[in-house]
Structures are given as C-alpha cells and as structure tokens.
PDB file of C-alpha atoms in Angstrom:
ATOM      1  CA  MET A 172     -55.798  79.574 -36.756  1.00  0.00           C
ATOM      2  CA  LEU A 173     -56.635  80.207 -33.121  1.00  0.00           C
ATOM      3  CA  LEU A 174     -60.255  81.050 -32.311  1.00  0.00           C
ATOM      4  CA  ILE A 175     -60.330  83.379 -29.311  1.00  0.00           C
ATOM      5  CA  GLY A 176     -63.685  83.596 -27.567  1.00  0.00           C
ATOM      6  CA  LEU A 177     -63.959  87.034 -25.956  1.00  0.00           C
ATOM      7  CA  THR A 178     -66.759  87.507 -23.451  1.00  0.00           C
ATOM      8  CA  GLY A 179     -67.734  89.270 -20.249  1.00  0.00           C
ATOM      9  CA  SER A 180     -70.820  91.167 -19.220  1.00  0.00           C
ATOM     10  CA  ILE A 181     -72.291  94.561 -19.880  1.00  0.00           C
ATOM     11  CA  ALA A 182     -70.049  97.437 -18.701  1.00  0.00           C
ATOM     12  CA  THR A 183     -67.101  95.227 -17.713  1.00  0.00           C
ATOM     13  CA  GLY A 184     -64.763  96.458 -20.471  1.00  0.00           C
ATOM     14  CA  LYS A 185     -65.170  93.760 -23.115  1.00  0.00           C
ATOM     15  CA  SER A 186     -65.494  96.325 -25.910  1.00  0.00           C
ATOM     16  CA  THR A 187     -62.308  98.046 -24.719  1.00  0.00           C
ATOM     17  CA  VAL A 188     -60.392  94.765 -24.903  1.00  0.00           C
ATOM     18  CA  SER A 189     -61.876  94.068 -28.317  1.00  0.00           C
ATOM     19  CA  SER A 190     -60.604  97.454 -29.494  1.00  0.00           C
ATOM     20  CA  LEU A 191     -57.153  96.737 -28.037  1.00  0.00           C
ATOM     21  CA  LEU A 192     -56.873  93.389 -29.810  1.00  0.00           C
ATOM     22  CA  SER A 193     -57.895  94.918 -33.144  1.00  0.00           C
ATOM     23  CA  SER A 194     -55.122  97.535 -32.883  1.00  0.00           C
ATOM     24  CA  PRO A 195     -51.306  97.321 -33.018  1.00  0.00           C
ATOM     25  CA  PRO A 196     -49.357  95.362 -31.933  1.00  0.00           C
ATOM     26  CA  TYR A 197     -52.022  92.640 -32.143  1.00  0.00           C
ATOM     27  CA  ASP A 198     -54.017  93.616 -35.253  1.00  0.00           C
ATOM     28  CA  LEU A 199     -56.469  90.726 -34.956  1.00  0.00           C
ATOM     29  CA  PRO A 200     -59.729  90.594 -36.916  1.00  0.00           C
ATOM     30  CA  ILE A 201     -62.777  90.971 -34.660  1.00  0.00           C
ATOM     31  CA  ILE A 202     -66.020  89.151 -35.382  1.00  0.00           C
ATOM     32  CA  ASP A 203     -68.510  91.114 -33.281  1.00  0.00           C
ATOM     33  CA  ALA A 204     -71.670  89.160 -32.480  1.00  0.00           C
ATOM     34  CA  ASP A 205     -73.533  92.338 -31.435  1.00  0.00           C
ATOM     35  CA  LEU A 206     -72.702  94.018 -34.739  1.00  0.00           C
ATOM     36  CA  LEU A 207     -73.792  90.958 -36.700  1.00  0.00           C
ATOM     37  CA  ALA A 208     -76.965  90.746 -34.597  1.00  0.00           C
ATOM     38  CA  ARG A 209     -77.844  94.250 -35.759  1.00  0.00           C
ATOM     39  CA  LYS A 210     -77.152  93.438 -39.387  1.00  0.00           C
ATOM     40  CA  VAL A 211     -79.310  90.313 -39.456  1.00  0.00           C
ATOM     41  CA  VAL A 212     -82.366  92.285 -38.252  1.00  0.00           C
ATOM     42  CA  GLU A 213     -82.032  95.277 -40.545  1.00  0.00           C
ATOM     43  CA  PRO A 214     -85.227  96.191 -42.435  1.00  0.00           C
ATOM     44  CA  GLY A 215     -85.893  93.778 -45.265  1.00  0.00           C
ATOM     45  CA  THR A 216     -84.091  90.811 -43.713  1.00  0.00           C
ATOM     46  CA  ALA A 217     -85.802  87.591 -42.677  1.00  0.00           C
ATOM     47  CA  GLY A 218     -84.882  88.315 -39.053  1.00  0.00           C
ATOM     48  CA  TYR A 219     -86.517  91.740 -39.165  1.00  0.00           C
ATOM     49  CA  ASN A 220     -89.712  90.332 -40.651  1.00  0.00           C
ATOM     50  CA  ALA A 221     -89.882  87.582 -38.016  1.00  0.00           C
ATOM     51  CA  ILE A 222     -89.420  90.051 -35.142  1.00  0.00           C
ATOM     52  CA  VAL A 223     -92.070  92.420 -36.477  1.00  0.00           C
ATOM     53  CA  SER A 224     -94.469  89.503 -36.974  1.00  0.00           C
ATOM     54  CA  TYR A 225     -94.025  88.191 -33.409  1.00  0.00           C
ATOM     55  CA  PHE A 226     -93.550  91.355 -31.339  1.00  0.00           C
ATOM     56  CA  GLY A 227     -95.363  93.928 -33.474  1.00  0.00           C
ATOM     57  CA  PRO A 228     -98.983  93.132 -32.493  1.00  0.00           C
ATOM     58  CA  THR A 229     -98.215  93.563 -28.766  1.00  0.00           C
ATOM     59  CA  THR A 230     -95.533  96.282 -28.972  1.00  0.00           C
ATOM     60  CA  PRO A 231     -96.979  99.457 -30.573  1.00  0.00           C
ATOM     61  CA  ASP A 232     -93.632 101.296 -30.401  1.00  0.00           C
ATOM     62  CA  LEU A 233     -91.573  98.392 -31.800  1.00  0.00           C
ATOM     63  CA  LEU A 234     -90.455 100.493 -34.786  1.00  0.00           C
ATOM     64  CA  VAL A 235     -88.775 103.894 -34.797  1.00  0.00           C
ATOM     65  CA  PRO A 236     -91.560 106.512 -35.119  1.00  0.00           C
ATOM     66  CA  SER A 237     -92.094 108.024 -38.540  1.00  0.00           C
ATOM     67  CA  GLY A 238     -91.511 111.738 -38.952  1.00  0.00           C
ATOM     68  CA  PRO A 239     -89.673 114.364 -40.998  1.00  0.00           C
ATOM     69  CA  ASP A 240     -86.422 112.397 -40.819  1.00  0.00           C
ATOM     70  CA  MET A 241     -87.984 108.920 -40.928  1.00  0.00           C
ATOM     71  CA  PRO A 242     -90.273 107.986 -43.836  1.00  0.00           C
ATOM     72  CA  GLU A 243     -93.170 105.655 -43.120  1.00  0.00           C
ATOM     73  CA  ASN A 244     -91.420 102.845 -45.024  1.00  0.00           C
ATOM     74  CA  GLY A 245     -87.968 103.676 -43.682  1.00  0.00           C
ATOM     75  CA  PRO A 246     -84.915 105.217 -45.425  1.00  0.00           C
ATOM     76  CA  THR A 247     -84.523 102.226 -47.751  1.00  0.00           C
ATOM     77  CA  GLY A 248     -88.210 101.608 -48.365  1.00  0.00           C
ATOM     78  CA  LYS A 249     -88.004  98.210 -46.640  1.00  0.00           C
ATOM     79  CA  GLY A 250     -89.467  99.304 -43.321  1.00  0.00           C
ATOM     80  CA  ARG A 251     -88.612 101.497 -40.349  1.00  0.00           C
ATOM     81  CA  PRO A 252     -85.750 100.280 -38.121  1.00  0.00           C
ATOM     82  CA  LEU A 253     -86.447  98.493 -34.863  1.00  0.00           C
ATOM     83  CA  ASN A 254     -86.877 100.655 -31.766  1.00  0.00           C
ATOM     84  CA  ARG A 255     -84.261  98.870 -29.658  1.00  0.00           C
ATOM     85  CA  PRO A 256     -85.192 100.376 -26.268  1.00  0.00           C
ATOM     86  CA  ALA A 257     -88.801  99.216 -26.781  1.00  0.00           C
ATOM     87  CA  LEU A 258     -87.665  95.741 -27.822  1.00  0.00           C
ATOM     88  CA  GLY A 259     -85.257  95.665 -24.884  1.00  0.00           C
ATOM     89  CA  ARG A 260     -88.071  96.250 -22.431  1.00  0.00           C
ATOM     90  CA  ARG A 261     -89.759  93.140 -23.813  1.00  0.00           C
ATOM     91  CA  VAL A 262     -86.781  90.827 -23.405  1.00  0.00           C
ATOM     92  CA  PHE A 263     -84.778  92.070 -20.382  1.00  0.00           C
ATOM     93  CA  GLY A 264     -86.064  90.732 -17.064  1.00  0.00           C
ATOM     94  CA  ASP A 265     -86.787  87.538 -15.146  1.00  0.00           C
ATOM     95  CA  SER A 266     -90.555  87.021 -15.400  1.00  0.00           C
ATOM     96  CA  PRO A 267     -91.829  83.943 -17.271  1.00  0.00           C
ATOM     97  CA  GLU A 268     -93.333  86.145 -20.000  1.00  0.00           C
ATOM     98  CA  VAL A 269     -90.065  88.008 -20.510  1.00  0.00           C
ATOM     99  CA  ARG A 270     -88.037  84.778 -20.596  1.00  0.00           C
ATOM    100  CA  LYS A 271     -90.421  83.435 -23.225  1.00  0.00           C
ATOM    101  CA  ASP A 272     -90.039  86.575 -25.342  1.00  0.00           C
ATOM    102  CA  ARG A 273     -86.259  86.512 -24.947  1.00  0.00           C
ATOM    103  CA  ALA A 274     -86.129  82.876 -26.020  1.00  0.00           C
ATOM    104  CA  ARG A 275     -88.195  83.707 -29.082  1.00  0.00           C
ATOM    105  CA  LEU A 276     -85.953  86.623 -30.008  1.00  0.00           C
ATOM    106  CA  ASN A 277     -82.853  84.464 -29.573  1.00  0.00           C
ATOM    107  CA  SER A 278     -84.364  81.751 -31.780  1.00  0.00           C
ATOM    108  CA  ILE A 279     -84.705  84.351 -34.535  1.00  0.00           C
ATOM    109  CA  VAL A 280     -81.375  86.099 -34.187  1.00  0.00           C
ATOM    110  CA  HIS A 281     -78.885  83.419 -33.080  1.00  0.00           C
ATOM    111  CA  PRO A 282     -79.051  81.080 -36.112  1.00  0.00           C
ATOM    112  CA  ALA A 283     -78.529  83.990 -38.506  1.00  0.00           C
ATOM    113  CA  VAL A 284     -75.634  85.332 -36.434  1.00  0.00           C
ATOM    114  CA  ARG A 285     -73.952  81.910 -36.263  1.00  0.00           C
ATOM    115  CA  LYS A 286     -74.101  81.572 -40.028  1.00  0.00           C
ATOM    116  CA  ALA A 287     -72.593  85.033 -40.506  1.00  0.00           C
ATOM    117  CA  MET A 288     -69.866  84.271 -37.956  1.00  0.00           C
ATOM    118  CA  ALA A 289     -68.939  80.988 -39.647  1.00  0.00           C
ATOM    119  CA  LEU A 290     -68.506  82.770 -42.972  1.00  0.00           C
ATOM    120  CA  ALA A 291     -66.368  85.468 -41.330  1.00  0.00           C
ATOM    121  CA  VAL A 292     -64.128  82.832 -39.692  1.00  0.00           C
ATOM    122  CA  LEU A 293     -63.592  81.081 -43.025  1.00  0.00           C
ATOM    123  CA  LYS A 294     -62.655  84.396 -44.649  1.00  0.00           C
ATOM    124  CA  ALA A 295     -60.134  85.126 -41.882  1.00  0.00           C
ATOM    125  CA  TYR A 296     -58.595  81.650 -42.285  1.00  0.00           C
ATOM    126  CA  ALA A 297     -58.368  82.101 -46.060  1.00  0.00           C
ATOM    127  CA  LYS A 298     -56.500  85.382 -45.534  1.00  0.00           C
ATOM    128  CA  GLY A 299     -53.922  83.645 -43.340  1.00  0.00           C
ATOM    129  CA  TYR A 300     -54.635  85.326 -40.014  1.00  0.00           C
ATOM    130  CA  ARG A 301     -52.869  83.838 -37.003  1.00  0.00           C
ATOM    131  CA  ALA A 302     -55.929  84.236 -34.794  1.00  0.00           C
ATOM    132  CA  VAL A 303     -59.415  85.711 -34.873  1.00  0.00           C
ATOM    133  CA  VAL A 304     -61.476  87.105 -31.998  1.00  0.00           C
ATOM    134  CA  LEU A 305     -65.095  86.066 -31.563  1.00  0.00           C
ATOM    135  CA  ASP A 306     -66.585  88.911 -29.508  1.00  0.00           C
ATOM    136  CA  ILE A 307     -69.692  87.261 -28.001  1.00  0.00           C
ATOM    137  CA  PRO A 308     -71.421  88.533 -24.823  1.00  0.00           C
ATOM    138  CA  LEU A 309     -73.263  85.224 -24.328  1.00  0.00           C
ATOM    139  CA  LEU A 310     -70.387  82.952 -25.364  1.00  0.00           C
ATOM    140  CA  PHE A 311     -71.047  80.206 -22.810  1.00  0.00           C
ATOM    141  CA  GLU A 312     -74.826  80.544 -22.906  1.00  0.00           C
ATOM    142  CA  SER A 313     -74.852  80.086 -26.682  1.00  0.00           C
ATOM    143  CA  GLN A 314     -72.375  77.164 -26.330  1.00  0.00           C
ATOM    144  CA  LEU A 315     -70.058  78.721 -28.892  1.00  0.00           C
ATOM    145  CA  ASP A 316     -67.184  78.384 -26.416  1.00  0.00           C
ATOM    146  CA  LYS A 317     -66.909  74.762 -27.548  1.00  0.00           C
ATOM    147  CA  PHE A 318     -65.485  75.925 -30.871  1.00  0.00           C
ATOM    148  CA  CYS A 319     -62.831  78.208 -29.318  1.00  0.00           C
ATOM    149  CA  GLY A 320     -59.220  77.292 -28.735  1.00  0.00           C
ATOM    150  CA  THR A 321     -59.080  79.710 -25.821  1.00  0.00           C
ATOM    151  CA  VAL A 322     -61.546  81.919 -23.974  1.00  0.00           C
ATOM    152  CA  LEU A 323     -60.833  85.369 -22.556  1.00  0.00           C
ATOM    153  CA  VAL A 324     -63.242  86.761 -19.954  1.00  0.00           C
ATOM    154  CA  VAL A 325     -63.184  90.461 -19.079  1.00  0.00           C
ATOM    155  CA  GLY A 326     -64.688  90.909 -15.634  1.00  0.00           C
ATOM    156  CA  VAL A 327     -64.984  93.102 -12.579  1.00  0.00           C
ATOM    157  CA  LYS A 328     -64.737  91.704  -9.080  1.00  0.00           C
ATOM    158  CA  ASP A 329     -67.076  94.299  -7.528  1.00  0.00           C
ATOM    159  CA  PRO A 330     -70.683  94.255  -8.863  1.00  0.00           C
ATOM    160  CA  LYS A 331     -71.116  97.877  -7.738  1.00  0.00           C
ATOM    161  CA  VAL A 332     -68.366  98.958 -10.149  1.00  0.00           C
ATOM    162  CA  GLN A 333     -70.202  97.277 -13.018  1.00  0.00           C
ATOM    163  CA  MET A 334     -73.500  98.963 -12.142  1.00  0.00           C
ATOM    164  CA  GLU A 335     -71.893 102.395 -11.729  1.00  0.00           C
ATOM    165  CA  ARG A 336     -70.197 102.132 -15.114  1.00  0.00           C
ATOM    166  CA  LEU A 337     -73.417 101.056 -16.802  1.00  0.00           C
ATOM    167  CA  ARG A 338     -75.446 103.930 -15.301  1.00  0.00           C
ATOM    168  CA  ALA A 339     -72.713 106.400 -16.259  1.00  0.00           C
ATOM    169  CA  ARG A 340     -72.557 105.070 -19.818  1.00  0.00           C
ATOM    170  CA  ASP A 341     -76.320 104.806 -20.316  1.00  0.00           C
ATOM    171  CA  PRO A 342     -77.872 107.486 -18.078  1.00  0.00           C
ATOM    172  CA  HIS A 343     -81.303 106.973 -19.679  1.00  0.00           C
ATOM    173  CA  LEU A 344     -81.581 103.554 -17.976  1.00  0.00           C
ATOM    174  CA  SER A 345     -83.483 103.328 -14.735  1.00  0.00           C
ATOM    175  CA  GLN A 346     -81.972 101.377 -11.844  1.00  0.00           C
ATOM    176  CA  GLU A 347     -84.364  98.508 -12.591  1.00  0.00           C
ATOM    177  CA  ASP A 348     -83.564  98.516 -16.318  1.00  0.00           C
ATOM    178  CA  ALA A 349     -79.823  98.500 -15.563  1.00  0.00           C
ATOM    179  CA  GLU A 350     -80.166  95.599 -13.128  1.00  0.00           C
ATOM    180  CA  ASN A 351     -82.239  93.644 -15.666  1.00  0.00           C
ATOM    181  CA  ARG A 352     -79.593  94.128 -18.345  1.00  0.00           C
ATOM    182  CA  VAL A 353     -76.819  92.971 -16.047  1.00  0.00           C
ATOM    183  CA  ARG A 354     -78.792  89.871 -15.018  1.00  0.00           C
ATOM    184  CA  SER A 355     -79.654  89.052 -18.638  1.00  0.00           C
ATOM    185  CA  GLN A 356     -75.949  88.533 -19.431  1.00  0.00           C
ATOM    186  CA  GLY A 357     -75.210  86.355 -16.416  1.00  0.00           C
ATOM    187  CA  ASP A 358     -72.787  86.690 -13.515  1.00  0.00           C
ATOM    188  CA  VAL A 359     -69.405  87.636 -14.972  1.00  0.00           C
ATOM    189  CA  ARG A 360     -67.604  86.140 -11.960  1.00  0.00           C
ATOM    190  CA  GLU A 361     -69.123  82.754 -12.778  1.00  0.00           C
ATOM    191  CA  LYS A 362     -68.034  83.183 -16.385  1.00  0.00           C
ATOM    192  CA  ALA A 363     -64.504  83.831 -15.139  1.00  0.00           C
ATOM    193  CA  GLU A 364     -64.618  80.664 -13.073  1.00  0.00           C
ATOM    194  CA  ARG A 365     -65.868  78.731 -16.059  1.00  0.00           C
ATOM    195  CA  ALA A 366     -63.068  80.045 -18.276  1.00  0.00           C
ATOM    196  CA  LEU A 367     -60.411  79.013 -15.770  1.00  0.00           C
ATOM    197  CA  GLU A 368     -62.014  75.562 -15.565  1.00  0.00           C
ATOM    198  CA  ARG A 369     -60.809  75.026 -19.148  1.00  0.00           C
ATOM    199  CA  GLY A 370     -57.225  74.861 -17.891  1.00  0.00           C
ATOM    200  CA  GLU A 371     -53.979  76.715 -18.505  1.00  0.00           C
ATOM    201  CA  GLY A 372     -53.678  78.113 -22.005  1.00  0.00           C
ATOM    202  CA  ARG A 373     -57.339  77.457 -22.796  1.00  0.00           C
ATOM    203  CA  GLY A 374     -59.020  79.944 -20.485  1.00  0.00           C
ATOM    204  CA  CYS A 375     -57.932  83.337 -19.187  1.00  0.00           C
ATOM    205  CA  VAL A 376     -59.423  86.181 -17.122  1.00  0.00           C
ATOM    206  CA  VAL A 377     -58.479  89.866 -16.997  1.00  0.00           C
ATOM    207  CA  TRP A 378     -59.994  91.936 -14.199  1.00  0.00           C
ATOM    208  CA  ASN A 379     -61.024  95.474 -15.093  1.00  0.00           C
ATOM    209  CA  ASP A 380     -61.600  97.102 -11.713  1.00  0.00           C
ATOM    210  CA  GLY A 381     -58.822  99.612 -12.336  1.00  0.00           C
ATOM    211  CA  ASP A 382     -58.031 102.071 -15.116  1.00  0.00           C
ATOM    212  CA  LYS A 383     -57.437 101.473 -18.825  1.00  0.00           C
ATOM    213  CA  ARG A 384     -53.665 101.344 -18.465  1.00  0.00           C
ATOM    214  CA  GLU A 385     -53.917  98.478 -15.994  1.00  0.00           C
ATOM    215  CA  LEU A 386     -56.281  96.664 -18.359  1.00  0.00           C
ATOM    216  CA  GLU A 387     -53.887  97.117 -21.293  1.00  0.00           C
ATOM    217  CA  GLU A 388     -51.037  95.661 -19.231  1.00  0.00           C
ATOM    218  CA  GLN A 389     -53.129  92.626 -18.253  1.00  0.00           C
ATOM    219  CA  VAL A 390     -54.097  91.989 -21.868  1.00  0.00           C
ATOM    220  CA  ARG A 391     -50.445  92.133 -22.926  1.00  0.00           C
ATOM    221  CA  ARG A 392     -48.911  90.161 -20.076  1.00  0.00           C
ATOM    222  CA  VAL A 393     -51.622  87.774 -18.880  1.00  0.00           C
ATOM    223  CA  PHE A 394     -53.368  87.028 -22.166  1.00  0.00           C
ATOM    224  CA  TRP A 395     -51.090  87.691 -25.123  1.00  0.00           C
ATOM    225  CA  GLN A 396     -47.763  86.606 -23.641  1.00  0.00           C
ATOM    226  CA  GLY A 397     -49.180  84.100 -21.168  1.00  0.00           C
ATOM    227  CA  VAL A 398     -51.606  82.374 -23.526  1.00  0.00           C
ATOM    228  CA  VAL A 399     -51.316  83.209 -27.237  1.00  0.00           C
ATOM    229  CA  GLU A 400     -47.522  83.441 -27.549  1.00  0.00           C
ATOM    230  CA  LYS A 401     -46.970  80.492 -25.219  1.00  0.00           C
ATOM    231  CA  TYR A 402     -49.582  78.018 -26.439  1.00  0.00           C
ATOM    232  CA  SER A 403     -50.240  79.098 -30.037  1.00  0.00           C
ATOM    233  CA  PRO A 404     -46.923  80.230 -31.560  1.00  0.00           C
ATOM    234  CA  ARG A 405     -46.792  81.780 -34.982  1.00  0.00           C
ATOM    235  CA  TRP A 406     -45.199  78.707 -36.597  1.00  0.00           C
ATOM    236  CA  TRP A 407     -48.187  76.596 -35.530  1.00  0.00           C
ATOM    237  CA  ALA A 408     -50.614  79.045 -37.116  1.00  0.00           C
ATOM    238  CA  TRP A 409     -48.660  78.963 -40.375  1.00  0.00           C
ATOM    239  CA  PHE A 410     -48.598  75.157 -40.342  1.00  0.00           C
ATOM    240  CA  LEU A 411     -52.385  74.968 -39.932  1.00  0.00           C
ATOM    241  CA  TRP A 412     -52.864  77.523 -42.709  1.00  0.00           C
ATOM    242  CA  MET A 413     -50.619  75.588 -45.125  1.00  0.00           C
ATOM    243  CA  CYS A 414     -52.142  72.223 -44.195  1.00  0.00           C
ATOM    244  CA  PRO A 415     -55.976  72.477 -44.055  1.00  0.00           C
ATOM    245  CA  PRO A 416     -56.442  68.792 -43.036  1.00  0.00           C
ATOM    246  CA  ALA A 417     -54.322  69.482 -39.954  1.00  0.00           C
ATOM    247  CA  ALA A 418     -56.483  72.522 -39.201  1.00  0.00           C
ATOM    248  CA  VAL A 419     -59.602  70.347 -39.359  1.00  0.00           C
ATOM    249  CA  VAL A 420     -58.066  67.751 -37.023  1.00  0.00           C
ATOM    250  CA  SER A 421     -56.993  70.492 -34.610  1.00  0.00           C
ATOM    251  CA  ALA A 422     -60.490  71.990 -34.616  1.00  0.00           C
ATOM    252  CA  LEU A 423     -62.092  68.606 -33.929  1.00  0.00           C
ATOM    253  CA  TRP A 424     -59.676  67.906 -31.085  1.00  0.00           C
ATOM    254  CA  ASN A 425     -60.437  71.310 -29.548  1.00  0.00           C
ATOM    255  CA  TYR A 426     -64.161  70.676 -29.805  1.00  0.00           C
ATOM    256  CA  TRP A 427     -63.831  67.267 -28.156  1.00  0.00           C
ATOM    257  CA  ALA A 428     -61.674  68.674 -25.351  1.00  0.00           C
ATOM    258  CA  ASN A 429     -64.154  71.481 -24.768  1.00  0.00           C
ATOM    259  CA  LEU A 430     -67.026  68.999 -24.560  1.00  0.00           C
ATOM    260  CA  ARG A 431     -65.177  67.252 -21.745  1.00  0.00           C
ATOM    261  CA  VAL A 432     -64.648  70.552 -19.945  1.00  0.00           C
ATOM    262  CA  ASP A 433     -68.326  71.418 -20.315  1.00  0.00           C
ATOM    263  CA  ARG A 434     -69.353  68.037 -18.911  1.00  0.00           C
ATOM    264  CA  ARG A 435     -66.988  68.451 -15.973  1.00  0.00           C
ATOM    265  CA  TRP A 436     -68.329  71.952 -15.298  1.00  0.00           C
ATOM    266  CA  LYS A 437     -71.939  70.776 -15.258  1.00  0.00           C
ATOM    267  CA  GLU A 438     -71.115  67.895 -12.920  1.00  0.00           C
ATOM    268  CA  LYS A 439     -69.337  70.313 -10.601  1.00  0.00           C
ATOM    269  CA  LYS A 440     -72.315  72.657 -10.467  1.00  0.00           C
ATOM    270  CA  GLU A 441     -74.761  69.812  -9.921  1.00  0.00           C
ATOM    271  CA  ALA A 442     -72.651  68.592  -6.989  1.00  0.00           C
ATOM    272  CA  GLU A 443     -72.619  72.111  -5.510  1.00  0.00           C
ATOM    273  CA  ARG A 444     -76.407  72.410  -5.808  1.00  0.00           C
ATOM    274  CA  ALA A 445     -76.854  69.000  -4.198  1.00  0.00           C
ATOM    275  CA  LYS A 446     -74.974  70.209  -1.119  1.00  0.00           C
ATOM    276  CA  LEU A 447     -77.365  73.146  -0.626  1.00  0.00           C
TER     277      LEU A 447
END
C-alpha cells in the first residue's frame, strides 16, 4: 500500500486536493492530521487535561465561555471545549515565549496523533486499499515524510495570493495574526523544493495559483498519472496486500531511502548557509 504524504501551507489548497483524492475516480481514504488533532484534545481526553493544566493558569479564556448553550461542565459533562482562537494566540508567532508554548502544545498533541494515524493506516491496509493519503500540514517538520512512499505538496508561487486567500477565508484574522499563521507552517516554496529533492516518483508539486479546474487537471495529470499510476501500479499494491512480509520489506526500504534524502537535504542547506 502506498503512503501518500499530502502537505502544503495554510490557504494553499491542500484541503481541496484532499477532497479531490477522496472522491471519484480516486476514492482514497484520507487520514487527516488536523481532524485527529481535534479528537485527541476533546474534553475528557488525556490531551485535553494536559493542555488545560499547562495553559489554563495563564490563559483565562482558554475554554469556551459557559452560557445558555454551554453548561459549565460542557455538553458531555467532561469539561468545556477548548477556545481555539485563544489557544492559537498563545502558539502562533516567533517570540521565544510563543515558540516555547508551541513546542509544549506539540509535545502533547503529536504523540497522540501519531498513534491514531498508525492505527488508521493499519485499518486501511487490512481493507486492501491501494493507497492512503496522510493529510499533514507539518509533514516535514514532524518528520513523518520518512514513512511516505511519495509526497505531494500543494503550493502557491506568489505569497500575496496565499495571504489574500487566508484573509478572505478567515476575515476575523488581523493582518498580524494571518502572517503569524502562515509563518507557523513554514515556507511552502521550500516544502516544494524539499519534495522534489526526493526524486522522480517520490516527490511531486502542484501549484495552485489558478482556479480549481486547473488544480484538478494538475492532480490528475501530474500526480495521479505521473506518479501513482507510473510508479505504484495496481498489481504492486495487490502483491503487497497478499504478501505482508513483502510490505514490511518495502516499508523499510522506503524509510531507509527517505533517511538518505533527508541527510542530503540537510547537507545542502548547511552548504547554502555557509556561503552566506
């Protein structure tokens, strides 16, 4: 089974591509890291309790306010849901304090999300799917790209386009808040470069500076036909499903190859910084 790492940045069209791949003619299962991240911090979970314990004393509005439609102990009696805009203000930005808070939040959420993703991948393999999409905004930053057979980056070449789309989608964000959110997910053009560094068939980029029809055509021609159909044919997926030991060997080989790519990428960036 092919693991497809889908990533990008905020407001570049990653969710649109995820929706395309989950629909005909592709019909691939989507494992959405953002969705899982919400589930692992729902009231009553260990993640929720850890966040409230760490951020609660210094964030008075961390929880959704109680009122006629929100009981003091929440709808389920396990606590009021997290106030995501308030939590976002604590973790989006570049100051040392914000980076510390973001690292703490990630240390709570990421392990739980990885566990949930691993279980979802095993379920997809057991059901005989040809491929599964791991929809992860911070794919490279979390180092989960090492487990993927191929990586698809959805990007925009013009940063102004990305900012305009974000402000149009989330008009409640200030200019500063929008810029902080974009920076928190990294430069999508660097992610595109990093995907292509993996080599033909293992990394792919679709540019979403145009309309949805153009994006759909790129997904079909550049990614599906140019990568999946060419380098991971259906017969190979069936062989791996019928022979689990071969699937394990294939996964280990992919991981080893991706480690080499990661090492080469880091050496390249270190050489570029040394020239500055």
